[in-house]
mmCIF file of C-alpha atoms in Angstrom:
data_model
loop_
_atom_site.group_PDB
_atom_site.id
_atom_site.type_symbol
_atom_site.label_atom_id
_atom_site.label_comp_id
_atom_site.label_asym_id
_atom_site.label_seq_id
_atom_site.Cartn_x
_atom_site.Cartn_y
_atom_site.Cartn_z
ATOM 1 C CA MET A 1020 136.869 64.960 59.943
ATOM 2 C CA VAL A 1021 133.613 63.292 60.957
ATOM 3 C CA ILE A 1022 133.503 61.104 64.065
ATOM 4 C CA LEU A 1023 130.667 58.550 63.960
ATOM 5 C CA ILE A 1024 129.753 57.110 67.386
ATOM 6 C CA THR A 1025 127.211 54.345 67.778
ATOM 7 C CA GLY A 1026 126.267 51.605 70.169
ATOM 8 C CA ALA A 1027 123.348 50.304 72.170
ATOM 9 C CA SER A 1028 121.350 52.407 74.623
ATOM 10 C CA HIS A 1029 123.151 53.374 77.853
ATOM 11 C CA THR A 1030 126.639 52.688 76.475
ATOM 12 C CA GLY A 1031 127.877 56.274 76.768
ATOM 13 C CA LYS A 1032 127.602 57.546 73.208
ATOM 14 C CA THR A 1033 126.383 60.949 74.317
ATOM 15 C CA VAL A 1034 128.918 61.115 77.172
ATOM 16 C CA LEU A 1035 131.741 60.361 74.732
ATOM 17 C CA ALA A 1036 130.478 62.930 72.206
ATOM 18 C CA GLN A 1037 130.280 65.550 74.929
ATOM 19 C CA ARG A 1038 133.798 64.758 76.101
ATOM 20 C CA LEU A 1039 135.182 64.981 72.567
ATOM 21 C CA LEU A 1040 133.357 68.320 72.033
ATOM 22 C CA GLU A 1041 134.997 69.654 75.222
ATOM 23 C CA LYS A 1042 138.434 68.305 74.187
ATOM 24 C CA ILE A 1043 138.586 68.971 70.408
ATOM 25 C CA HIS A 1044 135.774 71.480 70.045
ATOM 26 C CA PHE A 1045 134.022 69.640 67.262
ATOM 27 C CA PRO A 1046 130.235 70.264 67.256
ATOM 28 C CA TYR A 1047 128.083 67.135 67.592
ATOM 29 C CA LEU A 1048 124.771 66.071 66.124
ATOM 30 C CA SER A 1049 122.572 63.742 68.245
ATOM 31 C CA ILE A 1050 120.612 61.518 65.983
ATOM 32 C CA ASP A 1051 118.072 61.254 68.752
ATOM 33 C CA HIS A 1052 117.416 64.969 68.483
ATOM 34 C CA LEU A 1053 116.839 64.633 64.789
ATOM 35 C CA LYS A 1054 114.505 61.641 65.487
ATOM 36 C CA MET A 1055 112.495 63.495 68.041
ATOM 37 C CA GLY A 1056 112.274 66.655 65.915
ATOM 38 C CA LEU A 1057 110.838 64.681 62.992
ATOM 39 C CA ILE A 1058 108.492 62.774 65.205
ATOM 40 C CA ARG A 1059 107.253 65.765 67.214
ATOM 41 C CA SER A 1060 106.842 67.931 64.132
ATOM 42 C CA GLY A 1061 104.614 65.290 62.450
ATOM 43 C CA ASN A 1062 106.973 64.740 59.621
ATOM 44 C CA THR A 1063 106.810 61.000 60.192
ATOM 45 C CA GLU A 1064 104.289 58.642 61.688
ATOM 46 C CA LEU A 1065 107.100 56.599 63.293
ATOM 47 C CA THR A 1066 107.369 56.490 67.053
ATOM 48 C CA PRO A 1067 110.429 56.339 69.385
ATOM 49 C CA MET A 1068 109.666 52.596 69.690
ATOM 50 C CA ASP A 1069 110.202 51.905 65.963
ATOM 51 C CA ASP A 1070 113.988 51.319 66.190
ATOM 52 C CA ASP A 1071 114.628 49.346 63.029
ATOM 53 C CA LYS A 1072 112.242 51.530 60.962
ATOM 54 C CA LEU A 1073 113.852 54.618 62.384
ATOM 55 C CA THR A 1074 117.322 53.517 61.271
ATOM 56 C CA ASP A 1075 116.015 53.074 57.722
ATOM 57 C CA TYR A 1076 114.274 56.489 57.877
ATOM 58 C CA LEU A 1077 117.000 58.515 59.572
ATOM 59 C CA TRP A 1078 120.118 57.111 58.003
ATOM 60 C CA PRO A 1079 119.762 58.505 54.548
ATOM 61 C CA ILE A 1080 119.344 61.954 56.061
ATOM 62 C CA VAL A 1081 122.253 61.541 58.439
ATOM 63 C CA CYS A 1082 124.434 60.099 55.691
ATOM 64 C CA GLU A 1083 123.872 63.173 53.478
ATOM 65 C CA MET A 1084 124.586 65.469 56.366
ATOM 66 C CA ILE A 1085 127.927 63.662 56.869
ATOM 67 C CA LYS A 1086 128.739 64.006 53.187
ATOM 68 C CA THR A 1087 127.924 67.717 53.303
ATOM 69 C CA ALA A 1088 130.140 68.264 56.372
ATOM 70 C CA ILE A 1089 133.064 66.483 54.638
ATOM 71 C CA GLU A 1090 132.536 68.413 51.387
ATOM 72 C CA ASN A 1091 132.526 71.684 53.336
ATOM 73 C CA ARG A 1092 135.594 70.606 55.330
ATOM 74 C CA GLN A 1093 133.709 70.910 58.568
ATOM 75 C CA ASP A 1094 134.440 68.784 61.544
ATOM 76 C CA LEU A 1095 131.513 67.004 63.114
ATOM 77 C CA ILE A 1096 130.697 64.324 65.736
ATOM 78 C CA VAL A 1097 127.602 62.309 64.947
ATOM 79 C CA GLU A 1098 126.240 60.042 67.721
ATOM 80 C CA GLY A 1099 123.387 57.701 68.038
ATOM 81 C CA CYS A 1100 122.141 54.188 67.680
ATOM 82 C CA TYR A 1101 120.449 54.641 64.336
ATOM 83 C CA ILE A 1102 123.446 53.772 62.205
ATOM 84 C CA PRO A 1103 123.236 50.629 60.086
ATOM 85 C CA TYR A 1104 125.766 47.903 60.369
ATOM 86 C CA ASP A 1105 126.727 48.301 56.705
ATOM 87 C CA TRP A 1106 126.982 52.083 56.855
ATOM 88 C CA ARG A 1107 130.191 52.112 54.778
ATOM 89 C CA LYS A 1108 128.331 51.102 51.648
ATOM 90 C CA ASP A 1109 126.906 54.609 51.447
ATOM 91 C CA PHE A 1110 130.242 56.279 51.182
ATOM 92 C CA THR A 1111 133.005 56.394 48.527
ATOM 93 C CA GLN A 1112 136.584 55.801 49.693
ATOM 94 C CA GLU A 1113 137.112 59.626 49.578
ATOM 95 C CA TYR A 1114 134.336 60.192 52.120
ATOM 96 C CA GLU A 1115 135.150 57.153 54.130
ATOM 97 C CA SER A 1116 138.740 58.323 54.670
ATOM 98 C CA GLN A 1117 137.338 61.342 56.438
ATOM 99 C CA ILE A 1118 135.270 59.313 58.897
ATOM 100 C CA SER A 1119 136.391 57.825 62.141
ATOM 101 C CA PHE A 1120 133.971 55.131 63.359
ATOM 102 C CA LEU A 1121 133.452 53.949 66.860
ATOM 103 C CA CYS A 1122 130.994 51.486 68.300
ATOM 104 C CA LEU A 1123 130.561 51.155 72.069
ATOM 105 C CA ALA A 1124 129.115 48.003 73.686
ATOM 106 C CA LEU A 1125 128.777 46.698 77.209
ATOM 107 C CA SER A 1126 129.543 43.016 77.965
ATOM 108 C CA ASP A 1127 126.985 40.839 79.731
ATOM 109 C CA THR A 1128 129.303 40.664 82.670
ATOM 110 C CA TYR A 1129 129.686 44.455 82.905
ATOM 111 C CA ILE A 1130 125.893 44.837 82.826
ATOM 112 C CA ASP A 1131 125.460 42.183 85.575
ATOM 113 C CA VAL A 1132 127.994 43.819 87.837
ATOM 114 C CA HIS A 1133 127.262 47.520 87.104
ATOM 115 C CA PHE A 1134 123.581 47.586 86.243
ATOM 116 C CA THR A 1135 122.778 49.972 89.187
ATOM 117 C CA ASP A 1136 125.620 52.308 88.089
ATOM 118 C CA ILE A 1137 124.388 52.220 84.520
ATOM 119 C CA LEU A 1138 120.905 53.449 85.615
ATOM 120 C CA LYS A 1139 122.462 55.982 87.983
ATOM 121 C CA HIS A 1140 124.519 57.584 85.164
ATOM 122 C CA ALA A 1141 121.773 57.326 82.490
ATOM 123 C CA SER A 1142 121.111 61.102 82.695
ATOM 124 C CA ASP A 1143 124.710 62.364 83.036
ATOM 125 C CA VAL A 1144 124.437 64.436 79.813
ATOM 126 C CA GLU A 1145 120.831 64.300 78.873
ATOM 127 C CA THR A 1146 117.791 63.882 81.130
ATOM 128 C CA ARG A 1147 115.935 60.691 80.440
ATOM 129 C CA LEU A 1148 112.311 61.329 81.193
ATOM 130 C CA ASP A 1149 111.308 57.673 81.518
ATOM 131 C CA ASP A 1150 113.867 54.895 81.825
ATOM 132 C CA SER A 1151 111.449 52.361 83.351
ATOM 133 C CA ASP A 1152 111.734 49.967 80.416
ATOM 134 C CA CYS A 1153 115.497 49.601 80.905
ATOM 135 C CA THR A 1154 116.277 46.141 82.378
ATOM 136 C CA ALA A 1155 119.506 44.269 82.585
ATOM 137 C CA GLU A 1156 118.121 41.611 80.184
ATOM 138 C CA TRP A 1157 117.041 44.249 77.695
ATOM 139 C CA LEU A 1158 120.429 45.894 77.835
ATOM 140 C CA LYS A 1159 122.183 42.563 77.307
ATOM 141 C CA GLU A 1160 119.987 41.818 74.279
ATOM 142 C CA GLU A 1161 120.549 45.271 72.738
ATOM 143 C CA ASN A 1162 124.324 45.137 73.280
ATOM 144 C CA GLN A 1163 124.651 41.582 71.917
ATOM 145 C CA LYS A 1164 122.597 42.648 68.781
ATOM 146 C CA MET A 1165 124.996 45.611 68.213
ATOM 147 C CA ILE A 1166 128.126 43.492 68.817
ATOM 148 C CA ARG A 1167 126.988 40.751 66.380
ATOM 149 C CA GLY A 1168 125.712 43.185 63.697
ATOM 150 C CA PHE A 1169 128.816 45.370 63.570
ATOM 151 C CA MET A 1170 131.279 42.533 64.007
ATOM 152 C CA GLU A 1171 129.582 40.583 61.124
ATOM 153 C CA ALA A 1172 129.941 43.813 59.054
ATOM 154 C CA GLY A 1173 133.680 43.795 59.758
ATOM 155 C CA GLU A 1174 133.600 46.725 62.268
ATOM 156 C CA LYS A 1175 135.627 46.942 65.438
ATOM 157 C CA VAL A 1176 133.510 47.079 68.567
ATOM 158 C CA ASN A 1177 134.895 48.725 71.685
ATOM 159 C CA LEU A 1178 133.707 46.316 74.323
ATOM 160 C CA ILE A 1179 133.439 47.686 77.855
ATOM 161 C CA GLU A 1180 134.116 44.861 80.197
ATOM 162 C CA ASP A 1181 135.545 46.305 83.391
ATOM 163 C CA ASP A 1182 136.651 49.880 84.014
ATOM 164 C CA TYR A 1183 134.106 52.114 82.167
ATOM 165 C CA GLN A 1184 136.064 55.382 82.465
ATOM 166 C CA GLU A 1185 139.234 53.757 81.166
ATOM 167 C CA ALA A 1186 137.356 52.109 78.279
ATOM 168 C CA LEU A 1187 135.785 55.467 77.283
ATOM 169 C CA LYS A 1188 139.196 57.148 77.516
ATOM 170 C CA ALA A 1189 140.752 54.434 75.314
ATOM 171 C CA ALA A 1190 137.916 54.766 72.825
ATOM 172 C CA ALA A 1191 138.396 58.545 72.569
ATOM 173 C CA ASP A 1192 142.137 58.174 72.299
ATOM 174 C CA SER A 1193 141.799 55.680 69.443
ATOM 175 C CA ILE A 1194 139.759 58.302 67.494
ATOM 176 C CA LEU A 1195 142.160 61.133 68.204
ATOM 177 C CA MET A 1196 145.352 59.254 67.004
#
C-alpha cells in the first residue's frame, strides 16, 4: 500500500508521516528531500521558490516511484506539497486501488487562533533553517489554494479547525481502516 499525504506548508504532513512510520513501520519518502537533492546537485535550475514549476517537475518522478513500489508490493508513505490536484489521472484503477490519499489543511480560524503554536511546532520533525517568510496571511492563502484545488478535483480534504492532535489522529485512523 502507498499512503500519499499532501497539504499546504506547516499542516503537519511530515509529522503525520513520521507517526505512521512509527506505528505501521512503512518507510516514507519526503518529496522535499527529492526536491532539494535535485536542486543542490544541479540537476535542475529550479529553486525552492518555484512551487508550481516544482510540482510539474517532481510529480512525474514521484508518480513512477509510487508505481514501482506498488508493482514490487512494497509499502511506502509519500509526503509533500508537490502533488497535483488531478494526481489520479496518472494511475490506472489497479494502481489507484493501492493508494490511500490524504490532504491536510488548516482553516483560517485555526491559523488566526494558533499561529504562534504553528510556528513553535514548525521544526518538530525537521529543522526549518529559515521560516521568516511564514506569515498568517501567507498560510491562509496557501491552505485556501489547497482546499479549493483538491476539492474541485473531487478529493476529500481533512480540515483542521480546532484540536490539531485529534484531527491528526483522525486523519491517521482514516488511512489505517
